[in-house]
Each structure stands twice: as C-alpha cells, then as structure tokens.
C-alpha cells in the first residue's frame, strides 16, 4: 500500500525548535516530489514548499522561505519540515503529500497533483 | 503568484441535488496543472480531479471537472450524504503553487 505516515502531534513553546517527519512507503520514494501544506482555520490550505528526495532540490513558497526548512533523507524514505524558532502563529495542522505526474500514451503530461497525503501533524505553539 | 478564487464560499444544498463549484484564476492556468480536493474535518485532503477533468482513482463518476485557462468548475451531479465537505482547487505551475480559499458544501 502506498502511504505517507507523519509523526505525532507536538506542543511547543514560542522560540523552541521542531522537526516533524513524513515517511513514505509502498512506492519508489526518490521518483516523486513531496510537498508540505499548512492548514489553518483562517486561511484554509497553503502550499509551503516541495522537495525532490533524490537530489533534495527544494522550492519554497516565498511566504515560508526563511521561516521553515524542508529536507529529505532518501535512504530512510523520509521527508522533514523544521523550524528553528517557533511562533504562536505556526500553530496549525501540517500535511505532507506526494506529487504525481500522469502522462498520455504519447508521453505528454496529462496532470500534476498531490495524490497521496499523510494523516497530518498538529503543531500547537503556546506559552 | 496565481490567485485562485473559489465561489461560492458556502453552498447549501440537499442530498440528490446538483452542485457546481467555481474556481477562477488570476492568470491562465494550463489544464494539466489544475486539481480539485475534498477535505473533511479530521481527515487528510483527498484528490478528486487532476488535469482539470480527469477523475482520480476510486472517485465516483458523479464527480466531474471542466474548464480551461482562467475558469474551472467541479460538478457533483447528485449529492450523496458523504459529499458534504470543503472543496479546494489548486494549481501546480512552478515556481509557486496555490490553493483556492475553499468552498464549504453544507447540508441544507
């Protein structure tokens, strides 16, 4: 079964650091981009960034650049999202998701979308 | 940045009715980069449509997607009780992906 399993809920204080994980299984981890998505009550879903685990090439949403670090360890098929200094505004649910690209028989791209999602990690930052 | 604007914000309908959700882009989006997701409380988002009009694996045929360039739509032909949720459109054109703000489909 293809799945992404995320680490458990975290409760942290402002200023603390945190690293959450997303472990892929059931597929070739290095062949698919992994994205991170934040869910907050006020703003719905926000795309934070994406990483290609094979070479760790990463693209960030400018709104999150410098605020978080996305990384991956292809040898243990795990992607990470980390903060060096949390703020109360980082309180949210964080999802990882696999990006799949489908193709027509001709070889041209048919669609690009996040087809497999982790179960989400709730992060609460409060003094 | 491509801004996706979904309408309506909330849609109140009864089971058996037809639902049409709109997603308008601030710039042209190639259809292959447009997807729709269903999101229920306490669950991960679920991919419904990719490439604007292709159903993801296991998605019932009462769901359909259409549109091109700046105007896209998700239609649910006959609502089932399990269809009441929040729906998001999303575009994957590099370097910046974006989601719409969501449409809440609620039971009338």
Short mmCIF file of C-alpha atoms in Angstrom, two decimals:
data_model
loop_
_atom_site.label_atom_id
_atom_site.label_comp_id
_atom_site.label_asym_id
_atom_site.label_seq_id
_atom_site.Cartn_x
_atom_site.Cartn_y
_atom_site.Cartn_z
CA UNK A 1 0.00 0.00 0.00
CA UNK A 2 1.27 3.43 -0.95
CA UNK A 3 1.25 5.68 2.09
CA UNK A 4 2.78 8.62 3.85
CA UNK A 5 2.90 8.39 7.64
CA UNK A 6 3.59 11.54 9.61
CA UNK A 7 4.97 11.98 13.10
CA UNK A 8 2.65 12.70 16.01
CA UNK A 9 1.20 15.86 17.44
CA UNK A 10 3.54 18.36 19.07
CA UNK A 11 3.05 21.01 21.76
CA UNK A 12 5.85 23.56 21.93
CA UNK A 13 6.65 26.94 23.42
CA UNK A 14 7.48 30.04 21.36
CA UNK A 15 11.16 30.11 20.46
CA UNK A 16 11.60 26.34 20.56
CA UNK A 17 12.75 24.30 17.59
CA UNK A 18 10.86 21.45 15.96
CA UNK A 19 11.30 18.88 13.21
CA UNK A 20 8.34 16.81 12.00
CA UNK A 21 8.60 13.86 9.65
CA UNK A 22 6.78 12.15 6.80
CA UNK A 23 7.75 8.57 5.93
CA UNK A 24 6.87 7.17 2.53
CA UNK A 25 6.33 3.50 1.81
CA UNK A 26 4.91 1.26 -0.90
CA UNK A 27 6.50 3.18 -3.77
CA UNK A 28 9.87 4.40 -5.04
CA UNK A 29 10.40 7.38 -2.77
CA UNK A 30 13.03 9.03 -4.94
CA UNK A 31 10.78 9.21 -8.01
CA UNK A 32 8.19 11.61 -6.60
CA UNK A 33 8.24 15.15 -5.26
CA UNK A 34 6.94 15.61 -1.69
CA UNK A 35 5.10 18.80 -0.80
CA UNK A 36 4.18 20.34 2.55
CA UNK A 37 0.82 22.03 3.11
CA UNK A 38 -0.36 24.06 6.10
CA UNK A 39 -3.96 24.10 7.27
CA UNK A 40 -5.16 26.92 9.45
CA UNK A 41 -8.77 27.80 10.31
CA UNK A 42 -8.48 31.26 8.90
CA UNK A 43 -6.55 30.57 5.69
CA UNK A 44 -7.54 27.07 4.57
CA UNK A 45 -4.77 25.18 2.79
CA UNK A 46 -1.45 26.85 1.97
CA UNK A 47 1.35 25.35 -0.06
CA UNK A 48 4.64 25.74 1.82
CA UNK A 49 7.16 24.12 -0.48
CA UNK A 50 8.23 20.98 -2.26
CA UNK A 51 11.29 18.71 -2.35
CA UNK A 52 12.61 16.06 -4.73
CA UNK A 53 14.07 13.42 -2.41
CA UNK A 54 16.52 12.02 -4.93
CA UNK A 55 18.64 15.17 -5.01
CA UNK A 56 16.92 17.28 -2.31
CA UNK A 57 16.11 20.02 -4.81
CA UNK A 58 13.66 22.27 -2.96
CA UNK A 59 11.31 25.10 -3.90
CA UNK A 60 9.67 27.27 -1.25
CA UNK A 61 6.60 29.45 -1.17
CA UNK A 62 8.18 32.91 -0.63
CA UNK A 63 5.88 33.37 2.38
CA UNK A 64 7.62 30.47 4.12
CA UNK A 65 11.17 30.94 2.80
CA UNK A 66 13.49 31.50 5.76
CA UNK A 67 10.76 30.53 8.23
CA UNK A 68 11.00 26.74 7.73
CA UNK A 69 13.41 24.21 6.27
CA UNK A 70 12.30 21.31 4.12
CA UNK A 71 14.64 18.35 3.82
CA UNK A 72 14.65 14.66 3.00
CA UNK A 73 16.67 11.52 3.69
CA UNK A 74 16.18 9.21 0.74
CA UNK A 75 17.89 6.33 2.49
CA UNK A 76 15.14 6.13 5.09
CA UNK A 77 12.42 7.41 2.70
CA UNK A 78 11.53 10.30 4.98
CA UNK A 79 10.86 13.98 4.38
CA UNK A 80 11.06 16.63 7.08
CA UNK A 81 9.73 20.06 7.93
CA UNK A 82 11.57 22.00 10.60
CA UNK A 83 11.51 25.27 12.47
CA UNK A 84 14.40 26.82 14.38
CA UNK A 85 12.27 29.20 16.40
CA UNK A 86 8.54 28.61 16.59
CA UNK A 87 5.93 31.34 16.87
CA UNK A 88 2.36 31.13 18.09
CA UNK A 89 1.28 31.79 14.51
CA UNK A 90 2.85 28.45 13.48
CA UNK A 91 0.00 26.66 15.27
CA UNK A 92 -1.63 24.59 12.53
CA UNK A 93 -2.02 21.16 11.01
CA UNK A 94 0.77 20.28 8.60
CA UNK A 95 0.34 17.76 5.81
CA UNK A 96 2.89 16.15 3.55
CA UNK A 97 1.69 15.00 0.13
CA UNK A 98 3.15 13.09 -2.79
CA UNK A 99 3.04 14.81 -6.15
CA UNK A 100 2.19 12.52 -9.02
CA UNK A 101 2.51 13.33 -12.69
CA UNK A 102 0.38 11.33 -15.10
CA UNK A 103 1.02 11.02 -18.82
CA UNK A 104 -0.85 10.35 -22.03
CA UNK A 105 0.26 7.41 -24.16
CA UNK A 106 2.04 9.95 -26.35
CA UNK A 107 4.27 10.86 -23.41
CA UNK A 108 2.92 14.36 -22.87
CA UNK A 109 1.77 15.34 -19.40
CA UNK A 110 -1.85 14.75 -18.50
CA UNK A 111 -1.93 16.06 -14.95
CA UNK A 112 0.07 17.07 -11.91
CA UNK A 113 -1.49 16.74 -8.46
CA UNK A 114 -0.99 15.64 -4.87
CA UNK A 115 -2.38 12.11 -4.96
CA UNK A 116 -1.28 10.67 -1.61
CA UNK A 117 -1.46 12.61 1.64
CA UNK A 118 -0.11 12.00 5.10
CA UNK A 119 -2.56 11.98 8.00
CA UNK A 120 -1.40 15.39 9.21
CA UNK A 121 0.62 16.58 12.20
CA UNK A 122 -0.97 19.02 14.63
CA UNK A 123 1.54 21.57 15.93
CA UNK A 124 0.50 23.77 18.85
CA UNK A 125 2.74 26.63 19.91
CA UNK A 126 1.73 28.24 23.18
CA UNK A 127 3.42 29.73 26.21
CA UNK B 1 1.62 34.35 -7.96
CA UNK B 2 -1.57 32.86 -9.42
CA UNK B 3 -4.52 33.63 -7.17
CA UNK B 4 -7.38 31.14 -7.26
CA UNK B 5 -10.77 32.50 -6.21
CA UNK B 6 -13.46 29.97 -5.41
CA UNK B 7 -17.17 30.67 -5.36
CA UNK B 8 -19.44 30.48 -3.61
CA UNK B 9 -17.80 30.49 -0.20
CA UNK B 10 -20.60 28.29 1.15
CA UNK B 11 -23.11 26.25 -0.82
CA UNK B 12 -26.19 24.88 0.94
CA UNK B 13 -27.88 22.01 -0.90
CA UNK B 14 -29.83 18.84 -0.20
CA UNK B 15 -28.83 15.26 -0.99
CA UNK B 16 -29.80 14.39 -4.55
CA UNK B 17 -29.27 17.93 -5.83
CA UNK B 18 -26.60 19.06 -8.26
CA UNK B 19 -23.64 21.12 -7.05
CA UNK B 20 -21.46 23.36 -9.19
CA UNK B 21 -18.34 24.88 -7.64
CA UNK B 22 -16.30 27.54 -9.41
CA UNK B 23 -12.56 28.26 -9.40
CA UNK B 24 -11.31 31.37 -11.17
CA UNK B 25 -7.60 32.02 -11.73
CA UNK B 26 -5.94 35.44 -11.85
CA UNK B 27 -3.80 34.24 -14.80
CA UNK B 28 -4.19 31.49 -17.33
CA UNK B 29 -3.50 28.01 -15.91
CA UNK B 30 -2.69 25.10 -18.20
CA UNK B 31 -5.34 22.49 -17.51
CA UNK B 32 -2.82 19.81 -16.60
CA UNK B 33 -1.86 21.86 -13.53
CA UNK B 34 -5.39 22.23 -12.10
CA UNK B 35 -6.64 19.81 -9.43
CA UNK B 36 -9.59 19.56 -7.02
CA UNK B 37 -9.54 18.14 -3.49
CA UNK B 38 -12.20 17.19 -0.96
CA UNK B 39 -11.41 17.88 2.68
CA UNK B 40 -13.38 16.62 5.66
CA UNK B 41 -12.71 17.54 9.31
CA UNK B 42 -10.12 15.31 10.94
CA UNK B 43 -9.07 13.77 7.64
CA UNK B 44 -6.38 14.44 5.07
CA UNK B 45 -7.43 16.12 1.85
CA UNK B 46 -8.43 13.68 -0.90
CA UNK B 47 -7.60 14.15 -4.57
CA UNK B 48 -10.76 14.20 -6.69
CA UNK B 49 -9.73 15.56 -10.08
CA UNK B 50 -6.42 16.16 -11.82
CA UNK B 51 -5.68 17.74 -15.18
CA UNK B 52 -8.91 19.72 -14.61
CA UNK B 53 -11.17 16.93 -15.89
CA UNK B 54 -9.73 13.52 -15.00
CA UNK B 55 -11.09 11.66 -12.02
CA UNK B 56 -8.55 10.28 -9.58
CA UNK B 57 -8.53 6.59 -8.75
CA UNK B 58 -11.67 5.46 -6.95
CA UNK B 59 -13.60 8.70 -7.40
CA UNK B 60 -17.26 8.10 -8.32
CA UNK B 61 -18.47 9.30 -11.71
CA UNK B 62 -20.94 11.73 -10.15
CA UNK B 63 -17.88 14.00 -9.83
CA UNK B 64 -16.75 15.82 -12.95
CA UNK B 65 -14.40 18.67 -13.70
CA UNK B 66 -14.31 21.14 -16.56
CA UNK B 67 -12.84 24.41 -17.69
CA UNK B 68 -9.72 25.94 -19.13
CA UNK B 69 -7.40 28.94 -18.85
CA UNK B 70 -8.92 31.03 -16.04
CA UNK B 71 -12.29 29.39 -15.39
CA UNK B 72 -12.70 25.93 -13.93
CA UNK B 73 -15.57 24.08 -12.30
CA UNK B 74 -16.26 20.99 -10.25
CA UNK B 75 -19.71 19.47 -10.62
CA UNK B 76 -21.30 16.84 -8.41
CA UNK B 77 -24.28 15.51 -10.32
CA UNK B 78 -26.31 14.07 -7.45
CA UNK B 79 -25.15 14.81 -3.94
CA UNK B 80 -24.68 11.93 -1.54
CA UNK B 81 -24.53 12.49 2.25
CA UNK B 82 -20.78 11.80 2.24
CA UNK B 83 -20.14 14.60 -0.28
CA UNK B 84 -20.70 17.40 2.24
CA UNK B 85 -17.22 18.77 2.90
CA UNK B 86 -14.87 21.60 1.93
CA UNK B 87 -13.57 21.60 -1.65
CA UNK B 88 -10.35 23.23 -2.83
CA UNK B 89 -8.96 23.87 -6.25
CA UNK B 90 -5.17 24.00 -6.60
CA UNK B 91 -2.71 24.86 -9.33
CA UNK B 92 0.77 23.39 -9.68
CA UNK B 93 2.50 25.78 -12.04
CA UNK B 94 6.06 26.37 -10.90
CA UNK B 95 7.58 28.07 -9.10
CA UNK B 96 4.61 28.86 -6.87
CA UNK B 97 1.72 26.50 -6.22
CA UNK B 98 -1.51 27.92 -4.81
CA UNK B 99 -4.83 26.74 -3.39
CA UNK B 100 -8.16 28.46 -3.60
CA UNK B 101 -9.73 29.54 -0.31
CA UNK B 102 -12.23 26.68 -0.44
CA UNK B 103 -15.97 26.19 -0.88
CA UNK B 104 -17.86 24.66 2.01
CA UNK B 105 -20.63 22.39 0.79
CA UNK B 106 -23.17 22.04 3.58
CA UNK B 107 -26.44 20.20 4.00
CA UNK B 108 -29.47 22.41 3.61
#
